Short mmCIF file of C-alpha atoms in Angstrom, two decimals:
data_model
loop_
_atom_site.label_atom_id
_atom_site.label_comp_id
_atom_site.label_asym_id
_atom_site.label_seq_id
_atom_site.Cartn_x
_atom_site.Cartn_y
_atom_site.Cartn_z
CA MET A 1 46.70 99.30 59.98
CA LYS A 2 48.24 102.71 60.59
CA ARG A 3 49.50 103.31 64.13
CA VAL A 4 49.63 106.65 65.89
CA THR A 5 52.21 107.23 68.64
CA LEU A 6 51.20 109.12 71.76
CA ILE A 7 53.33 112.09 70.68
CA GLY A 8 51.60 112.07 67.29
CA PHE A 9 48.22 111.80 69.00
CA LEU A 10 49.00 114.80 71.20
CA ALA A 11 49.85 116.72 68.06
CA LEU A 12 46.48 115.80 66.58
CA LEU A 13 44.83 117.31 69.65
CA ASN A 14 47.16 120.33 69.58
CA ILE A 15 48.48 119.43 73.04
CA PRO A 16 52.21 119.99 73.61
CA PRO A 17 53.80 116.71 74.70
CA VAL A 18 56.22 116.18 77.52
CA THR A 19 59.59 115.28 75.99
CA GLY A 20 62.96 114.07 77.15
CA PRO A 21 64.40 110.89 78.68
CA ALA A 22 61.43 110.23 80.96
CA LEU A 23 59.01 110.16 78.05
CA ALA A 24 61.35 108.04 75.97
CA ALA A 25 61.51 105.54 78.84
CA ASN A 26 57.76 105.33 79.24
CA GLU A 27 55.59 107.25 76.81
CA ALA A 28 52.42 106.18 78.63
CA GLN A 29 53.23 108.18 81.78
CA THR A 30 52.23 111.49 80.17
CA VAL A 31 48.87 112.50 81.69
CA HIS A 32 46.70 115.40 80.52
CA LEU A 33 43.36 115.96 82.22
CA GLY A 34 42.10 118.95 80.26
CA PRO A 35 39.55 121.38 81.70
CA ARG A 36 36.58 119.10 82.39
CA PRO A 37 37.38 117.86 85.94
CA PHE A 38 37.96 121.43 87.04
CA ALA A 39 34.74 122.60 85.42
CA LEU A 40 32.90 119.92 87.41
CA VAL A 41 34.54 121.09 90.64
CA HIS A 42 33.52 124.66 89.85
CA ASP A 43 29.91 123.49 89.34
CA MET A 44 29.72 121.74 92.72
CA SER A 45 27.74 123.11 95.62
CA ASP A 46 29.95 124.68 98.28
CA GLY A 47 31.17 122.31 100.96
CA GLU A 48 34.10 120.31 102.33
CA LEU A 49 34.41 118.08 99.26
CA LYS A 50 34.54 121.00 96.85
CA THR A 51 37.14 122.74 99.02
CA ALA A 52 39.28 119.59 99.15
CA LEU A 53 39.12 119.06 95.39
CA GLU A 54 39.97 122.69 94.70
CA GLN A 55 43.30 122.16 96.46
CA CYS A 56 44.29 119.61 93.82
CA ARG A 57 44.12 121.85 90.77
CA LYS A 58 47.88 121.86 90.23
CA GLY A 59 48.36 118.12 90.56
CA PRO A 60 50.57 116.19 90.18
CA PHE A 61 48.48 113.96 87.92
CA PHE A 62 49.38 110.40 87.09
CA LYS A 63 47.92 107.10 85.94
CA SER A 64 45.57 105.30 88.34
CA ASP A 65 44.02 101.82 88.27
CA PHE A 66 40.98 103.31 90.01
CA SER A 67 40.30 105.10 86.70
CA ILE A 68 38.96 102.66 84.10
CA GLY A 69 38.47 103.82 80.52
CA HIS A 70 35.01 102.57 79.55
CA ARG A 71 35.41 101.73 75.85
CA GLY A 72 38.28 104.22 75.87
CA ALA A 73 37.03 107.79 76.15
CA PRO A 74 33.69 107.71 74.30
CA LEU A 75 32.31 110.95 75.69
CA GLN A 76 34.08 112.61 72.77
CA PHE A 77 35.86 109.85 70.78
CA PRO A 78 34.33 106.96 68.80
CA GLU A 79 34.23 104.04 71.22
CA HIS A 80 36.54 101.03 70.95
CA THR A 81 38.85 102.75 68.49
CA GLU A 82 42.58 103.28 68.72
CA GLU A 83 41.99 107.00 69.09
CA SER A 84 39.54 106.49 71.96
CA TYR A 85 41.91 104.15 73.76
CA ARG A 86 44.86 106.51 73.38
CA ALA A 87 42.72 109.37 74.70
CA GLY A 88 41.75 107.28 77.73
CA ALA A 89 45.39 106.47 78.47
CA LEU A 90 46.34 110.10 77.97
CA MET A 91 43.84 111.01 80.69
CA GLY A 92 45.44 108.60 83.15
CA ALA A 93 43.22 105.53 82.92
CA GLY A 94 45.22 102.69 84.44
CA ILE A 95 42.87 100.10 82.93
CA LEU A 96 41.24 100.10 79.48
CA GLU A 97 38.33 98.04 78.20
CA CYS A 98 37.87 96.11 74.98
CA ASP A 99 34.37 94.67 74.71
CA VAL A 100 34.91 91.42 72.84
CA THR A 101 32.73 89.90 70.15
CA PHE A 102 33.43 87.91 66.98
CA THR A 103 33.21 88.16 63.19
CA LYS A 104 31.78 85.74 60.65
CA ASP A 105 35.18 84.02 60.49
CA ARG A 106 35.40 83.80 64.30
CA GLU A 107 37.98 86.55 64.79
CA LEU A 108 37.69 88.52 68.05
CA VAL A 109 37.15 92.27 67.69
CA CYS A 110 36.43 95.21 69.99
CA ARG A 111 32.76 96.27 69.83
CA HIS A 112 30.27 97.00 72.58
CA ALA A 113 27.73 94.61 71.06
CA GLN A 114 27.79 92.05 68.30
CA CYS A 115 25.08 93.94 66.44
CA ASP A 116 25.95 97.62 66.81
CA LEU A 117 27.91 98.28 63.61
CA HIS A 118 25.02 100.31 62.17
CA THR A 119 25.32 102.86 64.97
CA THR A 120 29.05 102.73 65.81
CA THR A 121 30.64 102.54 62.34
CA ASN A 122 30.16 103.80 58.78
CA ILE A 123 29.03 100.40 57.48
CA LEU A 124 25.76 101.75 56.07
CA ALA A 125 27.75 104.18 53.91
CA MET A 126 29.57 101.22 52.33
CA PRO A 127 26.88 99.51 50.21
CA GLN A 128 28.89 96.43 49.29
CA ILE A 129 29.49 95.52 52.93
CA ALA A 130 26.13 96.84 54.16
CA SER A 131 24.42 94.41 51.78
CA GLN A 132 25.43 91.66 54.23
CA CYS A 133 23.75 93.25 57.26
CA SER A 134 21.17 91.16 59.07
CA GLU A 135 18.60 93.89 58.46
CA PRO A 136 19.19 96.56 55.79
CA PHE A 137 18.55 100.23 56.41
CA THR A 138 14.84 101.03 56.34
CA PRO A 139 13.93 104.72 56.28
CA ALA A 140 11.50 106.27 58.72
CA ASP A 141 7.90 106.60 57.56
CA PRO A 142 6.50 109.90 58.89
CA ALA A 143 3.00 108.96 57.80
CA SER A 144 2.83 105.82 59.92
CA GLY A 145 5.21 107.03 62.61
CA LYS A 146 7.56 104.10 62.03
CA ASP A 147 11.19 104.82 62.96
CA ALA A 148 14.19 104.19 60.75
CA SER A 149 16.02 100.94 61.47
CA ALA A 150 18.98 98.73 60.57
CA LYS A 151 20.87 95.83 62.13
CA CYS A 152 24.48 95.14 61.24
CA CYS A 153 26.48 92.58 63.20
CA THR A 154 30.14 91.69 63.35
CA SER A 155 29.04 88.10 62.69
CA ASP A 156 27.58 89.25 59.35
CA ILE A 157 31.00 90.12 57.96
CA THR A 158 34.57 88.82 57.83
CA LEU A 159 37.55 90.35 59.60
CA SER A 160 38.80 91.65 56.24
CA GLN A 161 35.53 93.54 55.77
CA PHE A 162 35.56 94.73 59.39
CA ARG A 163 38.96 96.31 58.78
CA GLN A 164 37.49 98.44 55.99
CA LEU A 165 35.09 100.19 58.38
CA THR A 166 35.62 103.40 60.34
CA GLY A 167 34.32 103.99 63.85
CA LYS A 168 31.93 106.86 64.56
CA MET A 169 30.13 108.19 67.62
CA ASP A 170 27.54 105.65 68.75
CA ALA A 171 24.23 107.13 67.63
CA ALA A 172 21.44 106.97 65.07
CA ASN A 173 18.64 109.31 64.04
CA PRO A 174 15.39 107.34 64.28
CA LYS A 175 13.53 109.90 62.13
CA ALA A 176 15.97 109.64 59.23
CA THR A 177 14.79 108.99 55.70
CA THR A 178 18.32 108.61 54.28
CA VAL A 179 21.41 106.70 55.36
CA GLU A 180 23.30 109.96 55.76
CA ASP A 181 20.70 111.36 58.16
CA TYR A 182 20.48 108.05 60.05
CA MET A 183 24.23 108.14 60.75
CA ASP A 184 24.00 111.75 61.94
CA GLY A 185 22.47 111.29 65.39
CA THR A 186 25.16 112.24 67.90
CA ALA A 187 23.71 113.56 71.16
CA ARG A 188 24.08 117.31 71.70
CA TRP A 189 26.19 116.78 74.82
CA ARG A 190 28.68 114.65 72.91
CA THR A 191 30.61 115.79 69.82
CA ASP A 192 31.75 114.70 66.36
CA LEU A 193 34.82 116.92 66.62
CA TYR A 194 37.18 113.95 67.06
CA ALA A 195 35.25 111.47 64.92
CA GLY A 196 37.17 112.08 61.71
CA ARG A 197 39.38 109.08 62.32
CA GLY A 198 38.03 106.03 64.11
CA THR A 199 40.45 103.13 63.73
CA LEU A 200 38.70 99.86 64.57
CA MET A 201 40.69 97.20 66.39
CA THR A 202 40.79 93.47 66.83
CA HIS A 203 41.02 92.14 70.36
CA ALA A 204 44.63 91.06 69.74
CA GLU A 205 45.51 94.53 68.45
CA SER A 206 44.01 96.10 71.56
CA ILE A 207 46.27 93.91 73.69
CA THR A 208 49.33 95.10 71.76
CA LEU A 209 48.24 98.72 72.10
CA PHE A 210 47.47 98.43 75.82
CA LYS A 211 50.90 96.89 76.42
CA GLU A 212 52.46 99.83 74.57
CA LEU A 213 50.46 102.28 76.69
CA GLY A 214 51.44 100.55 79.92
CA VAL A 215 47.88 99.91 81.11
CA LYS A 216 46.04 96.91 82.50
CA MET A 217 43.21 95.33 80.55
CA THR A 218 39.57 94.54 81.25
CA PRO A 219 38.00 92.70 78.32
CA GLU A 220 34.27 92.01 78.46
CA LEU A 221 33.06 88.87 76.73
CA LYS A 222 29.87 90.13 75.10
CA SER A 223 26.78 87.98 74.92
CA PRO A 224 26.39 86.68 71.36
CA SER A 225 23.42 87.91 69.34
CA VAL A 226 23.57 84.72 67.27
CA ASP A 227 22.67 81.23 68.39
CA MET A 228 25.52 79.29 69.93
CA PRO A 229 27.26 77.12 68.90
CA PHE A 230 27.99 79.50 66.03
CA ASP A 231 28.85 78.05 62.64
CA GLY A 232 28.49 74.52 63.89
CA ASP A 233 31.04 74.13 66.68
CA PHE A 234 32.01 77.56 68.08
CA THR A 235 30.55 77.07 71.55
CA GLN A 236 30.27 79.60 74.35
CA GLN A 237 33.12 77.84 76.14
CA LYS A 238 35.38 78.01 73.06
CA TYR A 239 34.53 81.69 72.74
CA ALA A 240 35.41 82.34 76.40
CA GLN A 241 38.61 80.32 76.06
CA LYS A 242 39.67 82.06 72.83
CA MET A 243 39.57 85.43 74.57
CA ILE A 244 41.90 84.23 77.35
CA ASP A 245 44.15 82.46 74.85
CA GLU A 246 44.91 85.77 73.12
CA TYR A 247 46.31 87.19 76.37
CA LYS A 248 48.41 84.09 76.92
CA ALA A 249 49.72 84.24 73.36
CA ALA A 250 50.72 87.89 73.89
CA GLY A 251 52.53 87.05 77.13
CA VAL A 252 50.27 89.23 79.29
CA PRO A 253 50.40 88.31 83.00
CA ALA A 254 47.04 87.23 84.38
CA SER A 255 47.49 89.86 87.08
CA ASP A 256 47.12 92.55 84.39
CA VAL A 257 43.79 91.19 83.11
CA PHE A 258 40.31 91.63 84.60
CA ALA A 259 38.08 89.49 82.35
CA GLN A 260 34.40 90.46 82.62
CA SER A 261 31.03 89.06 81.68
CA PHE A 262 27.35 89.55 82.47
CA ASN A 263 27.07 85.78 81.98
CA ARG A 264 27.95 84.21 85.33
CA GLY A 265 28.68 80.97 83.49
CA ASP A 266 31.59 82.64 81.68
CA VAL A 267 33.09 83.83 84.96
CA LEU A 268 32.72 80.39 86.56
CA TYR A 269 34.31 78.83 83.45
CA TRP A 270 37.39 81.04 83.84
CA ILE A 271 37.57 80.29 87.56
CA SER A 272 37.48 76.57 86.80
CA GLU A 273 39.50 76.28 83.58
CA GLU A 274 41.83 79.30 83.77
CA PRO A 275 42.24 79.87 87.52
CA GLU A 276 45.03 82.45 87.20
CA PHE A 277 42.74 84.64 85.09
CA GLY A 278 39.69 83.53 87.05
CA ARG A 279 41.06 85.08 90.25
CA GLN A 280 40.43 88.53 88.78
CA ALA A 281 37.36 87.68 86.72
CA VAL A 282 34.57 90.23 87.13
CA TYR A 283 30.88 89.33 87.33
CA LEU A 284 28.94 92.20 85.82
CA ASP A 285 25.64 92.31 87.67
CA GLY A 286 22.84 92.80 85.18
CA ARG A 287 20.05 91.27 87.27
CA TYR A 288 18.05 94.50 87.25
CA PRO A 289 15.16 95.28 86.99
CA ASP A 290 14.31 92.16 89.02
CA LEU A 291 16.94 92.99 91.65
CA ASP A 292 16.05 95.51 94.34
CA PRO A 293 19.24 96.85 96.01
CA GLU A 294 17.33 97.21 99.30
CA ASN A 295 15.72 93.75 99.29
CA PRO A 296 18.10 90.78 99.78
CA ALA A 297 15.33 88.37 98.84
CA THR A 298 15.75 89.53 95.23
CA TRP A 299 19.49 88.77 95.16
CA THR A 300 19.69 85.31 93.64
CA PRO A 301 22.32 84.08 94.08
CA SER A 302 23.10 85.86 97.34
CA MET A 303 26.34 87.72 98.04
CA ASP A 304 27.63 84.84 100.14
CA GLU A 305 26.77 82.36 97.39
CA LEU A 306 28.64 84.44 94.82
CA ALA A 307 31.71 84.53 97.07
CA GLU A 308 31.49 80.80 97.78
CA SER A 309 31.46 80.08 94.03
CA GLY A 310 34.89 81.71 93.74
CA ILE A 311 33.79 85.10 92.42
CA ARG A 312 35.90 87.88 93.92
CA TYR A 313 34.89 90.92 91.86
CA LEU A 314 31.31 92.14 91.48
CA ALA A 315 30.42 95.05 89.19
CA PRO A 316 26.91 96.54 89.33
CA PRO A 317 25.86 99.91 87.86
CA MET A 318 26.45 102.93 90.11
CA TRP A 319 22.83 103.41 91.13
CA MET A 320 22.67 99.96 92.75
CA LEU A 321 25.41 100.93 95.22
CA VAL A 322 23.90 104.13 96.63
CA ARG A 323 20.70 105.44 98.16
CA VAL A 324 19.53 108.66 99.81
CA GLY A 325 20.19 108.58 103.55
CA VAL A 326 18.02 110.03 106.29
CA ASP A 327 20.23 113.15 106.22
CA GLY A 328 19.37 113.72 102.57
CA LYS A 329 22.85 112.74 101.39
CA PRO A 330 23.95 109.69 99.36
CA GLU A 331 25.08 106.65 101.31
CA PRO A 332 25.85 102.95 100.57
CA SER A 333 22.86 100.81 99.67
CA ALA A 334 21.99 97.55 101.43
CA TYR A 335 23.37 95.76 98.36
CA ALA A 336 26.72 97.54 98.70
CA ARG A 337 26.98 96.80 102.41
CA ALA A 338 26.17 93.10 101.89
CA ALA A 339 28.70 92.74 99.08
CA LYS A 340 31.47 94.15 101.25
CA ALA A 341 30.41 91.97 104.18
CA ALA A 342 30.73 88.92 101.92
CA GLY A 343 34.29 89.94 101.04
CA LEU A 344 33.54 90.90 97.44
CA ASP A 345 35.54 93.66 95.78
CA LEU A 346 33.31 96.15 93.99
CA ILE A 347 33.82 97.86 90.63
CA THR A 348 31.11 100.06 89.15
CA TRP A 349 29.92 101.71 85.93
CA THR A 350 29.55 104.23 84.31
CA LEU A 351 30.53 107.80 85.24
CA GLU A 352 30.31 110.55 82.59
CA ARG A 353 27.73 108.64 80.53
CA SER A 354 24.64 110.60 81.50
CA GLY A 355 25.08 113.98 79.84
CA ARG A 356 23.93 116.93 81.91
CA LEU A 357 22.90 116.03 85.45
CA ASP A 358 20.63 119.00 86.18
CA GLY A 359 17.52 116.89 85.54
CA GLY A 360 18.31 114.15 88.06
CA GLY A 361 21.09 112.35 86.20
CA GLY A 362 19.05 109.73 84.35
CA TRP A 363 19.48 105.95 84.58
CA TYR A 364 22.85 105.83 86.33
CA TYR A 365 21.68 108.16 89.12
CA GLN A 366 18.12 106.83 89.51
CA SER A 367 18.50 105.87 93.18
CA ILE A 368 19.64 109.40 94.12
CA LYS A 369 17.85 111.41 91.43
CA ASP A 370 16.05 113.57 93.99
CA ILE A 371 19.36 114.99 95.24
CA THR A 372 21.14 115.19 91.87
CA ASP A 373 20.75 118.61 90.25
CA ASN A 374 24.07 119.82 88.82
CA ASP A 375 26.99 118.42 86.84
CA GLY A 376 29.31 118.67 89.84
CA ASP A 377 27.24 115.98 91.53
CA ALA A 378 29.24 113.48 89.45
CA LEU A 379 32.09 114.10 91.89
CA VAL A 380 29.73 113.72 94.87
CA MET A 381 28.71 110.31 93.50
CA LEU A 382 32.35 109.41 92.95
CA ASP A 383 33.27 110.41 96.51
CA VAL A 384 30.56 108.26 98.06
CA LEU A 385 31.50 105.30 95.86
CA ALA A 386 35.17 105.58 96.79
CA LYS A 387 35.03 106.51 100.49
CA ASP A 388 31.78 105.03 101.77
CA VAL A 389 31.03 102.12 99.44
CA GLY A 390 34.72 101.29 98.97
CA VAL A 391 34.79 100.48 95.25
CA VAL A 392 38.23 99.62 93.85
CA GLY A 393 37.57 101.05 90.39
CA VAL A 394 35.10 103.13 88.39
CA PHE A 395 34.43 102.91 84.67
CA SER A 396 34.17 106.34 83.06
CA ASP A 397 33.40 107.62 79.57
CA TRP A 398 35.87 110.45 80.31
CA PRO A 399 38.68 109.01 82.47
CA ALA A 400 40.15 112.45 83.25
CA THR A 401 37.39 112.86 85.85
CA THR A 402 38.11 109.60 87.68
CA THR A 403 41.88 110.13 87.38
CA PHE A 404 41.60 113.61 88.89
CA TYR A 405 39.57 112.35 91.83
CA ALA A 406 41.84 109.34 92.43
CA ASN A 407 44.99 111.48 92.33
CA CYS A 408 43.48 114.07 94.64
CA MET A 409 42.37 111.49 97.19
CA GLY A 410 45.55 109.41 97.08
CA LEU A 411 43.95 106.33 95.44
CA LYS A 412 46.21 104.02 93.46
#
């Protein structure tokens, strides 16, 4: 698989690299934020926060563990590709994420879901491999109103076949009547400008790359879309163990790894069977819509019970951590306050995933939608999460924004 150095990647983006002994010693220290964080500051309503952020325009800018590259930098790069990861590191993400799933021959690869190849890769344009998809492409039927569909899973194909695919922006056109149109569904607020090369990666390859880039790692063990045990004896526990084993084989210190899962059983398994990695294991809280952030009776297990089970890191979506206060400004939710009281460290997701915020911000801003009306409000959300809620890290689809804020506010 062809590798691209950071200097070569900068050249691809037409960005002049920093050169000299410092870069030779640590290529990953080069940080370029680009114009977006400053455009967001410009869009903010006037006030103390905007004034403070404006003072940071000239930097210095550097890598921060507060800034977590969610799937790399998928606002503009195909997610979970080498190019997306390098872009995230270039923007100062101190931690990068490989979502982990497995192929037909049980090899671990980086994909957001086991069955998303039809929207995140060019598999449908490769008939020989697409013939193995769980559900072949079916065109839309305008007469009946039926949408186009397909379902292609990593578990449908071998690692050798996976390597033949190319990543693309995660999207599909539900009204498509051809494969070409189905693959051409990128949202208007994203872009295909950098989608010409999307190098897919195995989990082990992501570890090698992240070590090269000098970043920490936060793999998420994705819930299988196939029945487990898979292929007879590949149990959920073997799957969870295999992911950790690849870090151990690569000599990565457990302190550099934040293993994640929405499955609390996975997190408890790591705490029990791999305690060094379990100390930083992250429970992704996906108990919505049943969980009400303002009603502790809906938090089962409770915050104290999570902490007593050995869980130290809790990661809900952003909207669960904030609410509108009596002064009309965002403030920590009851959920956020209880988590901190229980001694849990909070991480949250996902900034820069909502497109334009002038209509209330969508799903990630639902608890403060009534006071969200411009793109600069992303930085207002970030400020409340950092200063008032006290999160230790924020996943972002464009890490330059979180890096800028962290550098400006003196966060590590």
